[in-house]
Every structure is written in C-alpha cells, then in structure tokens.
Amino acid sequence: MTQIAAIFDLDETLLDASSGQLFFQYLRHSGQFFRFFRLRDSWTVVSAVLLYRLGLLDATETMQRGASVAAGLRLDDFWPVVHQWFDEVVVRHIAPAAQERLAWHRNQGHIPIICSGSSQFSVVPVARHLQIEHFICTEWLCNETCMTGAIRQPIAYGAGKVHWMQQWAAAHNVNLAASYFYTDHISDLPLLEAVAHPNAVNPDRHLAQLAAGRGWPILQWR
C-alpha cells in the first residue's frame, strides 16, 4: 500500500525566519565570521542575492556563488559551529504551530520530510531535533574532509524540488499526488501543484494571492 507524505519547507515555514540570515548574523555577533570567511566573501553572497532579486541571476547560480565561498572549509571545524548555532539560536525559531501540524501528520501515519532549498547545514540539525528521518536539501558537496565549493544539481528549488521529491517518493512507496506540502514562497508552485494538499504558510504576497484564488489553506505560523 502506498503512503502519504507531509512535506515541509524550512525557511519561514518550519522556522519563523531565514536560516541563512540567522547563521550569518550568528557568525558576526559571535565574532566567528572571519574564522571561516573573508570580507570579500560577504560581497560575493550579498551581490548574488541582489542580482537574483533583480532578476539578473537565476536561483542555481545564486546558490552556487553562495556555496563557492565555503570551498576548502574543513567539516571538522564547521559542523561544531553549526550545532552550536542551532542550540543557541535556531531552536528558538522552530514554529510551535509547525510542530503541532507535524504531530498531527504523525498521528495520521503520514511520513514527514523536509524539502528545502537551504543546505544540509541548515536542514540536518532541524531534522534531527524534530526526529524527521527524511530530508531533501540543496547539498553543498564535500569530499572526505572539506567542502568543495560546488552544489548538487538540480538544486532543491522550483522544479528541482519536484525532481528530488519524485525520486524519493518512488524509493519510499509514497503517493506524491496524494500528499501534503507546506511552504511560504511562490517559487514552490511546481511542488504545490504536484500534491493533493497544498498549504501556504506565512506566504509571500504572490503566493498569498494565488492561494486565495485557488482556495488553498493560508496558515500563519509565526
């Protein structure tokens, strides 16, 4: 018998904030930014985001430029800081309403999964804390000891989320077309349209308008 998934985006959905912003703020405030990054790395990331918002850079190239600044960072140095950041900052940003919905899905026998465009450094700590076994993310590629500066493609964004969710659903005997998806952003429209139960959580303006027009639930989890 096929199963049903409960798919959760991470930023502004399971979390009430952006994990990327929270991480860089944490590095600055804790004085650890220059332990891992150079000043020009900040400009690489900021300029990529600005170009993306202006429509001059696509999502894949934006995320690739962000990952490129981490090339050569040792995993043994980076992961402990990630876990410290989660314990000190991120855990407070997990939305209580999201946890309530997660519990409801578990009671229904649904399989929870996080599907996020963020990297494993944001997704894995949240998944472990919430005891979510399955997750899909934009993976920053690594060798045995270091980050390479490259990302796995397609990224878990837009149609890329559908690509990876279809593979995961086939491997786990999940009926994606009968499943649930919770997200805040209009870029997730391909996956919202691929499931039976699309939900707009803390939606951006475009998603809020679309959800209202289509009669999708609009949820405020902040």
Short mmCIF file of C-alpha atoms in Angstrom, two decimals:
data_model
loop_
_atom_site.label_atom_id
_atom_site.label_comp_id
_atom_site.label_asym_id
_atom_site.label_seq_id
_atom_site.Cartn_x
_atom_site.Cartn_y
_atom_site.Cartn_z
CA MET A 1 0.00 0.00 0.00
CA THR A 2 1.33 3.42 -0.90
CA GLN A 3 1.92 6.01 1.80
CA ILE A 4 1.31 9.75 2.11
CA ALA A 5 3.99 12.32 2.84
CA ALA A 6 3.81 15.54 4.84
CA ILE A 7 6.36 17.79 3.13
CA PHE A 8 7.66 20.87 4.95
CA ASP A 9 9.74 23.72 3.60
CA LEU A 10 12.27 25.01 6.13
CA ASP A 11 12.76 28.79 5.99
CA GLU A 12 9.74 30.89 7.03
CA THR A 13 7.74 27.66 7.36
CA LEU A 14 9.11 25.20 9.91
CA LEU A 15 11.23 28.12 11.04
CA ASP A 16 9.80 31.60 11.57
CA ALA A 17 12.90 33.11 9.93
CA SER A 18 15.53 32.51 7.25
CA SER A 19 18.19 30.05 8.40
CA GLY A 20 20.80 31.65 6.14
CA GLN A 21 20.28 35.08 7.66
CA LEU A 22 20.29 33.61 11.16
CA PHE A 23 23.59 31.85 10.51
CA PHE A 24 25.49 34.83 9.15
CA GLN A 25 24.11 37.02 11.93
CA TYR A 26 25.32 34.43 14.44
CA LEU A 27 28.80 34.32 12.94
CA ARG A 28 29.07 38.11 13.07
CA HIS A 29 27.70 38.52 16.57
CA SER A 30 29.83 35.69 17.97
CA GLY A 31 32.97 37.03 16.29
CA GLN A 32 33.46 33.88 14.23
CA PHE A 33 32.80 35.21 10.73
CA PHE A 34 36.45 35.77 9.87
CA ARG A 35 37.35 32.35 11.22
CA PHE A 36 35.69 30.90 8.12
CA PHE A 37 35.18 33.68 5.57
CA ARG A 38 36.97 36.67 4.10
CA LEU A 39 35.42 40.12 3.80
CA ARG A 40 35.08 39.77 0.04
CA ASP A 41 33.08 36.57 0.62
CA SER A 42 30.34 38.72 2.13
CA TRP A 43 30.20 40.78 -1.03
CA THR A 44 30.05 37.62 -3.18
CA VAL A 45 26.99 36.41 -1.31
CA VAL A 46 25.26 39.80 -0.96
CA SER A 47 25.78 40.71 -4.60
CA ALA A 48 24.46 37.34 -5.75
CA VAL A 49 21.29 37.79 -3.69
CA LEU A 50 20.78 41.33 -5.00
CA LEU A 51 21.24 40.21 -8.62
CA TYR A 52 18.78 37.38 -8.03
CA ARG A 53 16.18 39.75 -6.62
CA LEU A 54 16.65 41.99 -9.66
CA GLY A 55 16.07 39.03 -11.95
CA LEU A 56 19.66 39.17 -13.27
CA LEU A 57 20.78 35.85 -11.77
CA ASP A 58 18.92 32.55 -11.59
CA ALA A 59 18.49 30.56 -8.39
CA THR A 60 21.06 27.92 -9.30
CA GLU A 61 23.84 30.42 -9.96
CA THR A 62 22.89 32.37 -6.84
CA MET A 63 23.23 29.28 -4.66
CA GLN A 64 26.40 28.23 -6.46
CA ARG A 65 28.02 31.58 -5.71
CA GLY A 66 26.98 31.26 -2.08
CA ALA A 67 28.48 27.78 -1.79
CA SER A 68 31.66 28.79 -3.57
CA VAL A 69 32.83 30.92 -0.66
CA ALA A 70 32.93 27.78 1.52
CA ALA A 71 35.41 25.94 -0.72
CA GLY A 72 38.13 24.36 1.40
CA LEU A 73 36.38 24.77 4.76
CA ARG A 74 37.06 21.76 6.95
CA LEU A 75 33.97 19.86 8.03
CA ASP A 76 35.50 19.05 11.43
CA ASP A 77 35.73 22.79 12.08
CA PHE A 78 32.42 23.82 10.54
CA TRP A 79 29.92 21.27 11.86
CA PRO A 80 30.59 22.02 15.58
CA VAL A 81 29.82 25.70 14.94
CA VAL A 82 26.65 24.71 13.08
CA HIS A 83 25.46 22.62 16.05
CA GLN A 84 26.31 25.41 18.48
CA TRP A 85 24.37 27.87 16.31
CA PHE A 86 21.38 25.55 16.27
CA ASP A 87 21.38 25.12 20.05
CA GLU A 88 21.84 28.83 20.78
CA VAL A 89 19.68 30.37 18.06
CA VAL A 90 17.72 28.17 15.67
CA VAL A 91 15.84 26.03 18.17
CA ARG A 92 14.03 29.18 19.35
CA HIS A 93 12.82 29.83 15.80
CA ILE A 94 11.07 26.50 15.25
CA ALA A 95 7.42 27.47 14.95
CA PRO A 96 5.18 25.86 17.61
CA ALA A 97 2.31 25.66 15.10
CA ALA A 98 4.58 23.74 12.72
CA GLN A 99 5.38 21.26 15.47
CA GLU A 100 1.68 20.82 16.18
CA ARG A 101 0.99 20.11 12.50
CA LEU A 102 3.92 17.70 12.38
CA ALA A 103 2.45 15.80 15.34
CA TRP A 104 -0.94 15.66 13.62
CA HIS A 105 0.58 14.14 10.49
CA ARG A 106 2.44 11.55 12.52
CA ASN A 107 -0.82 10.59 14.20
CA GLN A 108 -2.33 10.12 10.74
CA GLY A 109 0.50 7.78 9.78
CA HIS A 110 1.99 10.19 7.25
CA ILE A 111 5.73 10.31 6.56
CA PRO A 112 7.26 13.71 7.40
CA ILE A 113 10.01 15.09 5.19
CA ILE A 114 11.77 18.44 4.93
CA CYS A 115 12.26 19.68 1.37
CA SER A 116 14.26 22.90 1.34
CA GLY A 117 16.47 24.95 -0.91
CA SER A 118 18.75 25.56 2.06
CA SER A 119 21.90 23.50 2.57
CA GLN A 120 22.41 20.47 4.77
CA PHE A 121 23.96 22.74 7.38
CA SER A 122 20.54 24.30 7.98
CA VAL A 123 18.34 21.28 7.31
CA VAL A 124 20.11 18.45 9.15
CA PRO A 125 20.08 19.99 12.67
CA VAL A 126 16.37 20.84 12.40
CA ALA A 127 15.52 17.39 11.05
CA ARG A 128 17.41 15.69 13.88
CA HIS A 129 15.82 17.89 16.53
CA LEU A 130 12.33 17.19 15.22
CA GLN A 131 13.14 13.49 14.64
CA ILE A 132 12.36 13.79 10.95
CA GLU A 133 14.17 10.94 9.25
CA HIS A 134 13.85 12.17 5.66
CA PHE A 135 15.05 15.41 4.13
CA ILE A 136 15.93 16.93 0.77
CA CYS A 137 18.12 20.00 0.51
CA THR A 138 20.45 21.87 -1.81
CA GLU A 139 23.51 19.84 -0.95
CA TRP A 140 26.85 21.61 -0.66
CA LEU A 141 29.20 18.96 -2.00
CA CYS A 142 32.07 17.75 0.17
CA ASN A 143 34.99 15.40 -0.05
CA GLU A 144 36.14 13.36 2.94
CA THR A 145 37.32 16.39 4.90
CA CYS A 146 36.31 19.66 3.21
CA MET A 147 33.63 21.46 1.26
CA THR A 148 34.37 21.63 -2.45
CA GLY A 149 32.51 24.87 -3.19
CA ALA A 150 30.14 23.08 -5.59
CA ILE A 151 26.48 22.15 -5.18
CA ARG A 152 24.43 19.14 -6.27
CA GLN A 153 22.17 19.87 -9.20
CA PRO A 154 19.38 20.34 -9.80
CA ILE A 155 19.07 22.44 -6.68
CA ALA A 156 16.10 21.85 -4.41
CA TYR A 157 14.28 24.90 -5.72
CA GLY A 158 11.28 25.31 -8.00
CA ALA A 159 11.01 22.36 -10.36
CA GLY A 160 14.11 20.89 -8.70
CA LYS A 161 12.04 20.12 -5.62
CA VAL A 162 9.63 18.10 -7.74
CA HIS A 163 12.57 16.24 -9.31
CA TRP A 164 14.00 15.14 -5.97
CA MET A 165 10.61 14.51 -4.35
CA GLN A 166 9.58 12.23 -7.22
CA GLN A 167 12.74 10.20 -6.79
CA TRP A 168 12.26 10.00 -3.04
CA ALA A 169 8.56 9.11 -3.35
CA ALA A 170 9.31 6.28 -5.77
CA ALA A 171 12.01 4.90 -3.46
CA HIS A 172 9.73 5.02 -0.39
CA ASN A 173 6.43 3.90 -1.93
CA VAL A 174 4.87 7.32 -1.36
CA ASN A 175 1.99 8.70 -3.40
CA LEU A 176 3.22 12.23 -4.02
CA ALA A 177 -0.04 13.22 -5.72
CA ALA A 178 -1.95 12.41 -2.50
CA SER A 179 0.49 14.17 -0.17
CA TYR A 180 0.67 17.47 1.73
CA PHE A 181 3.09 20.36 1.21
CA TYR A 182 3.65 23.44 3.40
CA THR A 183 5.65 26.41 2.13
CA ASP A 184 5.87 30.19 2.21
CA HIS A 185 7.19 31.03 -1.27
CA ILE A 186 5.74 31.26 -4.78
CA SER A 187 8.88 29.57 -6.16
CA ASP A 188 7.48 26.32 -4.75
CA LEU A 189 4.49 26.41 -7.09
CA PRO A 190 5.63 23.31 -9.06
CA LEU A 191 5.56 21.17 -5.92
CA LEU A 192 2.40 22.83 -4.60
CA GLU A 193 0.69 21.80 -7.84
CA ALA A 194 2.08 18.26 -7.60
CA VAL A 195 0.34 17.39 -4.32
CA ALA A 196 -3.28 16.99 -3.27
CA HIS A 197 -3.00 19.25 -0.25
CA PRO A 198 -1.02 22.46 -0.90
CA ASN A 199 -0.72 24.85 2.04
CA ALA A 200 0.56 28.43 2.03
CA VAL A 201 2.36 29.16 5.31
CA ASN A 202 3.32 32.75 6.15
CA PRO A 203 3.01 33.32 2.40
CA ASP A 204 4.75 35.99 0.39
CA ARG A 205 2.46 38.37 -1.48
CA HIS A 206 2.39 36.37 -4.72
CA LEU A 207 1.69 33.06 -3.01
CA ALA A 208 -0.97 34.63 -0.79
CA GLN A 209 -2.82 35.94 -3.84
CA LEU A 210 -2.56 32.62 -5.65
CA ALA A 211 -3.64 30.59 -2.63
CA ALA A 212 -6.64 32.83 -2.05
CA GLY A 213 -7.68 32.49 -5.69
CA ARG A 214 -7.36 28.70 -5.66
CA GLY A 215 -8.87 28.16 -2.23
CA TRP A 216 -5.72 26.73 -0.69
CA PRO A 217 -5.35 26.98 3.10
CA ILE A 218 -3.39 30.05 4.22
CA LEU A 219 -1.70 29.45 7.57
CA GLN A 220 0.11 31.87 9.86
CA TRP A 221 2.75 30.00 11.87
CA ARG A 222 4.78 32.95 13.10
#
